[in-house]
Short mmCIF file of C-alpha atoms in Angstrom, two decimals:
data_model
loop_
_atom_site.label_atom_id
_atom_site.label_comp_id
_atom_site.label_asym_id
_atom_site.label_seq_id
_atom_site.Cartn_x
_atom_site.Cartn_y
_atom_site.Cartn_z
CA MET V 1163 21.40 -33.79 -45.38
CA GLY V 1164 24.88 -32.71 -44.26
CA ALA V 1165 26.05 -32.44 -40.68
CA LYS V 1166 26.03 -28.64 -40.78
CA SER V 1167 22.41 -28.50 -42.00
CA LEU V 1168 21.32 -30.63 -39.03
CA GLN V 1169 22.56 -28.09 -36.52
CA GLY V 1170 19.73 -26.23 -34.80
CA THR V 1171 17.10 -28.86 -35.62
CA PRO V 1172 15.12 -30.47 -32.76
CA ALA V 1173 16.91 -33.80 -33.33
CA TRP V 1174 20.33 -32.14 -33.19
CA LEU V 1175 19.45 -30.15 -30.07
CA GLY V 1176 18.10 -33.28 -28.43
CA ALA V 1177 21.31 -35.19 -29.14
CA VAL V 1178 23.42 -32.35 -27.74
CA ASN V 1179 21.29 -32.18 -24.60
CA ASP V 1180 21.46 -35.94 -24.12
CA ARG V 1181 25.27 -35.93 -24.33
CA THR V 1182 25.46 -32.94 -21.99
CA ALA V 1183 23.31 -34.64 -19.35
CA TYR V 1184 25.21 -37.91 -19.65
CA ALA V 1185 28.55 -36.09 -19.35
CA LEU V 1186 27.28 -34.41 -16.16
CA LEU V 1187 26.39 -37.81 -14.71
CA LEU V 1188 29.84 -39.15 -15.54
CA GLU V 1189 31.48 -36.13 -13.92
CA HIS V 1190 29.31 -35.70 -10.82
CA GLY V 1191 27.99 -39.18 -10.10
CA VAL V 1192 24.44 -39.56 -8.81
CA LEU V 1193 22.11 -36.71 -9.79
CA THR V 1194 18.38 -36.07 -9.67
CA ARG V 1195 16.36 -34.83 -12.63
CA ASN V 1196 16.17 -31.36 -11.07
CA ARG V 1197 19.91 -31.25 -10.45
CA ILE V 1198 20.63 -32.24 -14.04
CA GLY V 1199 18.46 -29.33 -15.11
CA GLU V 1200 20.27 -26.93 -12.79
CA LEU V 1201 23.77 -28.00 -13.91
CA SER V 1202 22.89 -28.01 -17.61
CA GLY V 1203 20.77 -24.87 -17.61
CA LEU V 1204 17.86 -26.79 -19.11
CA SER V 1205 14.26 -26.53 -17.96
CA LYS V 1206 12.85 -29.16 -15.61
CA PRO V 1207 10.54 -30.62 -18.29
CA THR V 1208 13.44 -30.88 -20.76
CA ALA V 1209 15.71 -32.47 -18.15
CA SER V 1210 12.97 -34.95 -17.31
CA GLN V 1211 12.58 -35.91 -20.98
CA ILE V 1212 16.34 -36.42 -21.30
CA VAL V 1213 16.43 -38.69 -18.24
CA SER V 1214 13.57 -40.74 -19.67
CA ARG V 1215 15.38 -41.16 -23.00
CA LEU V 1216 18.69 -42.12 -21.36
CA GLU V 1217 16.97 -44.58 -19.01
CA GLY V 1218 14.98 -46.09 -21.86
CA ALA V 1219 18.17 -46.62 -23.84
CA GLY V 1220 19.76 -48.43 -20.89
CA LEU V 1221 22.50 -45.80 -20.47
CA ILE V 1222 21.54 -44.72 -16.92
CA HIS V 1223 19.76 -46.35 -14.00
CA VAL V 1224 18.16 -45.44 -10.69
CA VAL V 1225 20.55 -45.98 -7.77
CA GLY V 1226 18.45 -44.75 -4.87
CA GLU V 1227 16.82 -41.63 -3.57
CA VAL V 1228 18.33 -38.23 -2.83
CA SER V 1229 17.00 -35.94 -0.13
CA GLY V 1230 16.01 -32.55 -1.44
CA GLY V 1231 15.24 -31.00 1.94
CA ARG V 1232 11.55 -30.19 2.07
CA GLY V 1233 9.22 -32.56 0.29
CA PRO V 1234 9.66 -36.17 -0.77
CA ASN V 1235 12.99 -37.61 -1.77
CA ALA V 1236 13.81 -37.64 -5.48
CA ALA V 1237 15.15 -40.55 -7.51
CA GLY V 1238 18.90 -40.43 -8.02
CA TYR V 1239 20.28 -41.47 -11.41
CA ALA V 1240 23.79 -42.62 -12.35
CA ALA V 1241 25.45 -43.33 -15.67
CA ARG V 1242 26.01 -47.01 -16.35
CA THR V 1243 29.75 -47.47 -16.59
CA ASP V 1244 29.60 -51.23 -17.19
CA LEU V 1245 28.83 -50.87 -20.89
CA VAL V 1246 32.30 -49.97 -22.17
CA TYR V 1247 35.73 -50.70 -20.73
CA GLY V 1248 39.34 -50.18 -21.61
CA VAL V 1249 42.50 -51.98 -20.55
CA ALA V 1250 45.71 -50.16 -19.64
CA VAL V 1251 48.91 -52.13 -20.26
CA ASP V 1252 52.56 -51.60 -19.34
CA VAL V 1253 54.86 -53.76 -21.48
CA THR V 1254 58.57 -54.07 -20.65
CA ALA V 1255 61.36 -56.44 -21.57
CA THR V 1256 60.63 -58.59 -18.53
CA THR V 1257 57.07 -57.93 -17.37
CA ILE V 1258 53.53 -57.25 -18.56
CA ARG V 1259 51.13 -55.42 -16.24
CA ALA V 1260 47.52 -54.57 -16.97
CA ALA V 1261 44.37 -53.23 -15.36
CA ALA V 1262 40.81 -52.65 -16.53
CA VAL V 1263 39.56 -49.08 -16.86
CA ASP V 1264 36.00 -47.79 -16.67
CA ALA V 1265 34.44 -44.40 -17.28
CA ALA V 1266 34.09 -43.70 -13.55
CA GLY V 1267 37.85 -44.00 -13.07
CA ASP V 1268 37.47 -46.68 -10.40
CA ASP V 1269 40.54 -48.69 -9.47
CA HIS V 1270 40.59 -52.29 -10.67
CA PRO V 1271 43.11 -55.01 -9.77
CA VAL V 1272 46.52 -54.96 -11.44
CA VAL V 1273 47.55 -58.25 -13.02
CA GLU V 1274 51.14 -59.11 -13.81
CA ARG V 1275 53.15 -61.87 -15.43
CA PRO V 1276 56.69 -62.39 -16.80
CA ALA V 1277 56.93 -61.35 -20.44
CA LYS V 1278 58.78 -64.51 -21.40
CA GLN V 1279 56.54 -67.55 -21.39
CA PRO V 1280 57.46 -71.19 -21.99
CA GLY V 1281 56.39 -72.93 -25.13
CA GLY V 1282 56.52 -70.27 -27.79
CA ALA V 1283 57.98 -67.04 -29.12
CA ARG V 1284 56.75 -63.76 -27.72
CA THR V 1285 54.39 -61.66 -29.89
CA ALA V 1286 52.65 -58.33 -29.45
CA HIS V 1287 49.29 -59.98 -30.11
CA GLY V 1288 49.98 -62.61 -27.44
CA ASP V 1289 51.10 -60.03 -24.88
CA LEU V 1290 47.98 -57.91 -25.31
CA THR V 1291 45.55 -60.81 -25.60
CA TRP V 1292 46.72 -62.05 -22.21
CA ALA V 1293 46.52 -58.51 -20.78
CA ILE V 1294 42.92 -58.01 -21.93
CA GLU V 1295 41.71 -61.38 -20.71
CA ALA V 1296 43.58 -61.34 -17.38
CA ALA V 1297 42.61 -57.75 -16.54
CA SER V 1298 38.97 -58.45 -17.41
CA ASP V 1299 38.90 -61.61 -15.27
CA ALA V 1300 40.47 -59.79 -12.32
CA ALA V 1301 37.91 -56.97 -12.56
CA GLY V 1302 34.99 -59.36 -13.03
CA ILE V 1303 33.97 -57.85 -16.37
CA ASP V 1304 33.15 -59.24 -19.79
CA ALA V 1305 36.22 -58.95 -22.03
CA GLU V 1306 33.88 -58.43 -25.00
CA ARG V 1307 33.05 -55.01 -23.56
CA VAL V 1308 36.68 -53.89 -23.75
CA ARG V 1309 36.80 -51.51 -26.70
CA ARG V 1310 40.08 -49.70 -26.14
CA VAL V 1311 43.60 -50.67 -25.16
CA MET V 1312 46.27 -48.18 -24.08
CA VAL V 1313 49.80 -49.62 -24.14
CA GLY V 1314 52.97 -48.15 -22.68
CA VAL V 1315 56.16 -49.44 -24.29
CA GLN V 1316 59.89 -48.83 -23.94
CA GLY V 1317 60.22 -47.20 -27.32
CA ALA V 1318 59.14 -44.33 -29.53
CA VAL V 1319 55.99 -44.40 -31.65
CA ASP V 1320 55.74 -42.32 -34.82
CA SER V 1321 52.03 -41.52 -35.20
CA ARG V 1322 52.57 -40.40 -38.81
CA THR V 1323 54.00 -43.69 -40.05
CA ASP V 1324 52.80 -46.13 -37.36
CA GLU V 1325 56.38 -47.23 -36.72
CA LEU V 1326 57.98 -48.31 -33.45
CA SER V 1327 61.63 -47.44 -32.83
CA PHE V 1328 64.12 -47.53 -29.94
CA ALA V 1329 62.36 -50.74 -28.87
CA GLU V 1330 65.17 -53.26 -28.71
CA ALA V 1331 63.75 -54.53 -25.40
CA LEU V 1332 60.57 -55.79 -27.09
CA PRO V 1333 61.34 -58.91 -29.13
CA GLY V 1334 58.44 -60.12 -31.22
CA TRP V 1335 56.84 -56.70 -31.49
CA PRO V 1336 56.56 -55.43 -35.09
CA ARG V 1337 58.35 -52.23 -35.98
CA ARG V 1338 56.11 -51.22 -38.88
CA GLY V 1339 52.34 -50.92 -38.91
CA ILE V 1340 52.19 -51.82 -35.23
CA ARG V 1341 48.93 -50.11 -34.29
CA GLY V 1342 47.16 -51.17 -37.46
CA SER V 1343 48.17 -54.81 -37.13
CA LEU V 1344 47.15 -54.94 -33.46
CA GLU V 1345 43.78 -53.33 -34.12
CA ASP V 1346 43.13 -55.87 -36.87
CA SER V 1347 44.08 -58.84 -34.72
CA LEU V 1348 42.47 -57.68 -31.47
CA GLN V 1349 39.41 -56.01 -33.02
CA ARG V 1350 39.75 -53.10 -30.65
CA ILE V 1351 41.04 -49.53 -30.76
CA VAL V 1352 44.70 -49.63 -29.75
CA THR V 1353 46.95 -46.75 -28.74
CA ILE V 1354 50.70 -47.27 -28.35
CA GLU V 1355 52.52 -44.67 -26.24
CA ASN V 1356 56.03 -44.20 -24.90
CA ASP V 1357 56.24 -45.38 -21.30
CA VAL V 1358 57.92 -42.22 -19.97
CA ASN V 1359 55.21 -40.07 -21.57
CA LEU V 1360 52.58 -42.09 -19.72
CA ALA V 1361 54.52 -41.77 -16.47
CA ALA V 1362 54.54 -38.00 -17.03
CA ILE V 1363 50.75 -38.05 -17.45
CA ALA V 1364 50.49 -39.79 -14.07
CA GLU V 1365 52.84 -37.20 -12.58
CA ARG V 1366 50.63 -34.43 -13.96
CA THR V 1367 47.32 -35.91 -12.78
CA ARG V 1368 48.32 -37.32 -9.39
CA GLY V 1369 51.98 -36.60 -8.67
CA ALA V 1370 54.61 -33.90 -8.30
CA GLY V 1371 53.59 -32.19 -11.55
CA ALA V 1372 49.98 -31.57 -10.51
CA GLY V 1373 49.05 -27.90 -10.69
CA THR V 1374 52.37 -26.79 -12.18
CA ALA V 1375 52.93 -24.76 -15.33
CA GLY V 1376 55.19 -27.53 -16.60
CA PHE V 1377 57.99 -29.88 -15.65
CA ALA V 1378 60.60 -32.28 -16.96
CA LEU V 1379 60.37 -35.92 -15.91
CA LEU V 1380 63.74 -37.70 -15.90
CA TRP V 1381 63.08 -41.44 -15.96
CA MET V 1382 65.92 -43.57 -14.67
CA GLY V 1383 65.62 -47.33 -14.85
CA ASN V 1384 67.64 -49.77 -16.89
CA GLY V 1385 67.31 -47.14 -19.60
CA LEU V 1386 66.91 -43.38 -19.61
CA GLY V 1387 64.24 -41.06 -20.90
CA VAL V 1388 62.95 -37.52 -20.49
CA THR V 1389 59.48 -36.13 -21.07
CA ILE V 1390 58.80 -32.40 -21.15
CA ASP V 1391 55.35 -31.36 -19.95
CA LEU V 1392 54.24 -27.87 -21.03
CA ASP V 1393 51.09 -27.09 -19.06
CA GLY V 1394 49.74 -30.58 -19.73
CA ASP V 1395 50.97 -30.94 -23.31
CA LEU V 1396 53.84 -33.36 -23.91
CA VAL V 1397 56.75 -32.66 -26.26
CA ARG V 1398 56.94 -35.75 -28.48
CA GLY V 1399 59.01 -34.55 -31.42
CA ALA V 1400 58.35 -35.02 -35.13
CA GLY V 1401 58.81 -38.79 -35.00
CA GLY V 1402 57.77 -39.42 -31.42
CA SER V 1403 61.34 -39.91 -30.21
CA ALA V 1404 61.93 -36.71 -28.24
CA GLY V 1405 63.58 -37.36 -24.89
CA GLU V 1406 65.84 -40.31 -25.79
CA ILE V 1407 68.70 -38.72 -23.86
CA GLY V 1408 70.55 -41.97 -23.26
CA TYR V 1409 72.06 -41.55 -26.73
CA LEU V 1410 73.63 -38.16 -25.96
CA GLU V 1411 77.41 -38.18 -25.66
CA VAL V 1412 78.76 -37.41 -22.21
CA PRO V 1413 80.28 -33.95 -21.72
CA ALA V 1414 83.91 -33.50 -20.78
CA ALA V 1415 82.89 -32.89 -17.16
CA ALA V 1416 82.14 -36.60 -16.82
CA ALA V 1417 85.70 -37.74 -17.53
CA ASP V 1418 86.78 -37.55 -13.89
CA ILE V 1419 83.69 -39.44 -12.71
CA ASP V 1420 83.55 -42.22 -15.30
CA PRO V 1421 86.27 -42.10 -17.97
CA THR V 1422 84.79 -45.12 -19.76
CA ALA V 1423 81.34 -43.57 -20.29
CA VAL V 1424 80.61 -42.71 -23.91
CA ASP V 1425 76.97 -41.63 -23.66
CA LEU V 1426 74.53 -40.73 -20.89
CA GLN V 1427 73.28 -44.30 -20.74
CA ASP V 1428 76.82 -45.32 -19.76
CA LEU V 1429 76.95 -42.54 -17.17
CA MET V 1430 73.59 -42.84 -15.41
CA GLY V 1431 71.64 -45.75 -16.87
CA GLY V 1432 70.81 -48.90 -14.94
CA PRO V 1433 74.19 -50.66 -15.25
CA ALA V 1434 76.05 -47.52 -14.11
CA VAL V 1435 73.72 -47.04 -11.14
CA GLY V 1436 74.19 -50.69 -10.22
CA ARG V 1437 77.98 -50.27 -10.22
CA VAL V 1438 77.79 -47.22 -7.97
CA LEU V 1439 75.58 -49.06 -5.50
CA ARG V 1440 77.82 -52.12 -5.51
CA ALA V 1441 80.93 -49.98 -4.98
CA ASN V 1442 79.30 -48.60 -1.84
CA GLY V 1443 78.58 -52.01 -0.38
CA ILE V 1444 74.98 -52.30 -1.59
CA ALA V 1445 74.69 -55.85 -2.87
CA GLY V 1446 72.02 -57.56 -4.94
CA ARG V 1447 71.61 -59.80 -7.93
CA THR V 1448 69.65 -57.19 -9.90
CA LEU V 1449 69.36 -53.42 -10.00
CA ALA V 1450 65.93 -53.67 -8.36
CA GLU V 1451 67.39 -55.63 -5.42
CA ARG V 1452 70.18 -53.09 -4.91
CA LEU V 1453 67.80 -50.15 -5.10
CA ALA V 1454 65.51 -51.81 -2.55
CA ARG V 1455 68.44 -51.96 -0.12
CA LEU V 1456 69.66 -48.41 -0.71
CA GLU V 1457 67.72 -46.65 2.05
CA ALA V 1458 68.87 -48.95 4.87
CA SER V 1459 72.47 -49.31 3.69
CA PRO V 1460 75.45 -47.76 5.57
CA GLY V 1461 76.77 -46.70 2.17
CA ARG V 1462 73.62 -44.79 1.29
CA ASP V 1463 74.95 -41.24 1.71
CA ASP V 1464 78.06 -41.86 -0.40
CA ALA V 1465 76.03 -43.62 -3.07
CA ILE V 1466 73.50 -40.76 -3.19
CA ALA V 1467 76.29 -38.18 -3.53
CA GLN V 1468 77.96 -40.09 -6.37
CA LEU V 1469 74.70 -40.65 -8.21
CA ALA V 1470 73.83 -36.97 -7.84
CA GLN V 1471 77.07 -36.00 -9.57
CA ARG V 1472 76.27 -38.21 -12.54
CA ILE V 1473 72.63 -37.08 -12.77
CA ALA V 1474 73.54 -33.40 -12.55
CA ILE V 1475 75.94 -33.81 -15.49
CA GLY V 1476 73.19 -35.54 -17.46
CA LEU V 1477 70.66 -32.83 -16.63
CA ALA V 1478 72.92 -29.93 -17.61
CA PRO V 1479 72.20 -30.13 -21.39
CA LEU V 1480 68.49 -30.51 -20.68
CA ALA V 1481 68.55 -27.45 -18.42
CA ALA V 1482 70.39 -25.46 -21.08
CA LEU V 1483 67.91 -26.48 -23.77
CA VAL V 1484 64.51 -26.07 -22.08
CA ASP V 1485 65.28 -24.40 -18.71
CA PRO V 1486 62.61 -26.30 -16.76
CA GLY V 1487 61.36 -24.80 -13.52
CA LEU V 1488 60.82 -28.26 -12.08
CA VAL V 1489 62.60 -31.57 -12.66
CA VAL V 1490 60.98 -34.75 -11.36
CA LEU V 1491 63.26 -37.74 -10.80
CA GLY V 1492 61.26 -40.83 -11.72
CA GLY V 1493 61.74 -44.44 -12.64
CA PRO V 1494 63.16 -47.05 -10.25
CA THR V 1495 66.29 -45.01 -9.44
CA GLY V 1496 64.43 -41.75 -8.84
CA ALA V 1497 61.84 -43.47 -6.66
CA ALA V 1498 64.44 -45.36 -4.60
CA GLY V 1499 66.65 -42.29 -4.14
CA GLY V 1500 63.65 -40.24 -3.03
CA LYS V 1501 64.02 -36.83 -1.44
CA ALA V 1502 67.67 -37.38 -0.50
CA LEU V 1503 68.71 -37.94 -4.12
CA ALA V 1504 66.53 -35.09 -5.41
CA ASP V 1505 68.02 -32.67 -2.87
CA ALA V 1506 71.55 -33.76 -3.73
CA VAL V 1507 70.92 -33.37 -7.47
CA ARG V 1508 69.42 -29.91 -6.95
CA THR V 1509 72.41 -28.78 -4.87
CA THR V 1510 74.96 -30.21 -7.29
CA LEU V 1511 73.24 -28.76 -10.36
CA ARG V 1512 73.11 -25.29 -8.83
CA ARG V 1513 76.74 -25.48 -7.74
CA THR V 1514 78.14 -26.72 -11.04
CA THR V 1515 75.94 -25.03 -13.67
CA ARG V 1516 74.13 -21.74 -14.27
CA TRP V 1517 70.71 -23.35 -13.95
CA SER V 1518 68.74 -23.83 -10.76
CA PRO V 1519 65.51 -25.75 -11.30
CA ASP V 1520 63.68 -27.24 -8.39
CA VAL V 1521 64.32 -31.00 -8.28
CA VAL V 1522 61.91 -33.38 -6.56
CA ALA V 1523 61.35 -37.12 -6.44
CA THR V 1524 58.36 -38.73 -8.07
CA SER V 1525 55.31 -39.00 -5.86
CA VAL V 1526 53.58 -41.65 -7.99
CA GLU V 1527 54.58 -44.54 -5.81
CA GLU V 1528 53.30 -47.57 -7.71
CA HIS V 1529 53.07 -48.50 -11.40
CA PRO V 1530 53.47 -44.97 -12.83
CA VAL V 1531 53.33 -46.08 -16.47
CA LEU V 1532 50.18 -48.09 -15.86
CA ARG V 1533 48.68 -45.20 -13.87
CA GLY V 1534 49.33 -42.80 -16.73
CA ALA V 1535 47.80 -45.18 -19.25
CA ARG V 1536 44.77 -45.53 -17.00
CA ASP V 1537 44.37 -41.77 -16.56
CA ARG V 1538 44.48 -41.18 -20.29
CA LEU V 1539 42.18 -44.10 -21.02
CA VAL V 1540 39.42 -42.91 -18.65
CA ALA V 1541 38.75 -39.94 -20.94
CA GLU V 1542 38.68 -42.18 -24.02
CA VAL V 1543 36.26 -44.67 -22.45
CA ARG V 1544 34.01 -41.76 -21.50
CA ALA V 1545 34.15 -40.54 -25.09
CA SER V 1546 33.05 -44.00 -26.27
CA LEU V 1547 30.09 -43.90 -23.91
CA LEU V 1548 29.13 -40.42 -25.08
CA ASP V 1549 29.20 -41.68 -28.67
CA ASP V 1550 26.79 -44.41 -27.56
CA VAL V 1551 24.38 -41.77 -26.27
CA SER V 1552 23.85 -40.49 -29.81
CA SER V 1553 23.79 -43.90 -31.52
CA LEU V 1554 21.47 -45.67 -29.06
CA ILE V 1555 18.94 -42.88 -28.73
CA ALA V 1556 18.88 -41.82 -32.38
#
């Protein structure tokens, strides 16, 4: 019997009702049988039967009693979120960060280690195996229950060909068949995503992009990247490499600012930002150390003004191409520059070009790539649990 012929049968209706009730428990938390009936539009007897089936299958459990006003308290039920987990991972040239993810969206500890380890060459399998095990240990969960892994990388992923490009910072990671090889070796569902895209998801769900019709996220770290959010949909391009603006040649307007710059990476990437900070008396062994000292430095205002000039030049072609209403400055440089840098970029862009988008600093203060991976993974873990509703009760 085909799938279409099952529709409308008692078994099919029961499966739909079970998934609906379980989805309500995931969304709302603790609910009584009566409340499940009210939210789903099902009768009290039907809601009661669904609760009994879900409880019998071990998918929900009683977590206490809920006062209903007059009359005795009713049992409160919650979905079990300890059955399926995911792990969100942020992989860079220097660091691996990871955190467990459950269907409730609860925060779990972030684990971190240097990417380079003594005693062997780096591999994608090794990076993710450590991430799964360390994140599971930190959260106190069984790693065997981790079904999905969401990985943010400094590169572009072509979903059509399963190829990784623009990933020079990831030695030991395969360029071809990356998702397939990792799923085979890890025995889990693996999704590989560009790190700036994941940061944009975090900006949409919890940051400056929340509630907007769309925005452009300019990521400024050691490298550069842009993600365009159109009402929650991300522009990825045919091969997944949209937004690699570091490769764009600098316009003529940059000659007076940095005559040696050939592309935008030379003009406003990490090394260029580091030189500007150093020229204004902001010392440090690494870019991160200099950025950490920016706010308290006497040379802050001059450094902000000079950086704003460079960023405005880099944003001009983006503004001409997509005319964003909002630009979010993210990455280490955008976060360190904060409101002062965003205001200076906005003013400079409006003075020197025909475009006048609002420009703000990121408001995702910690681990934006990991946060975005987590936010996307919550929905996928919930989908896995909903699939279990049908398979375990059938």
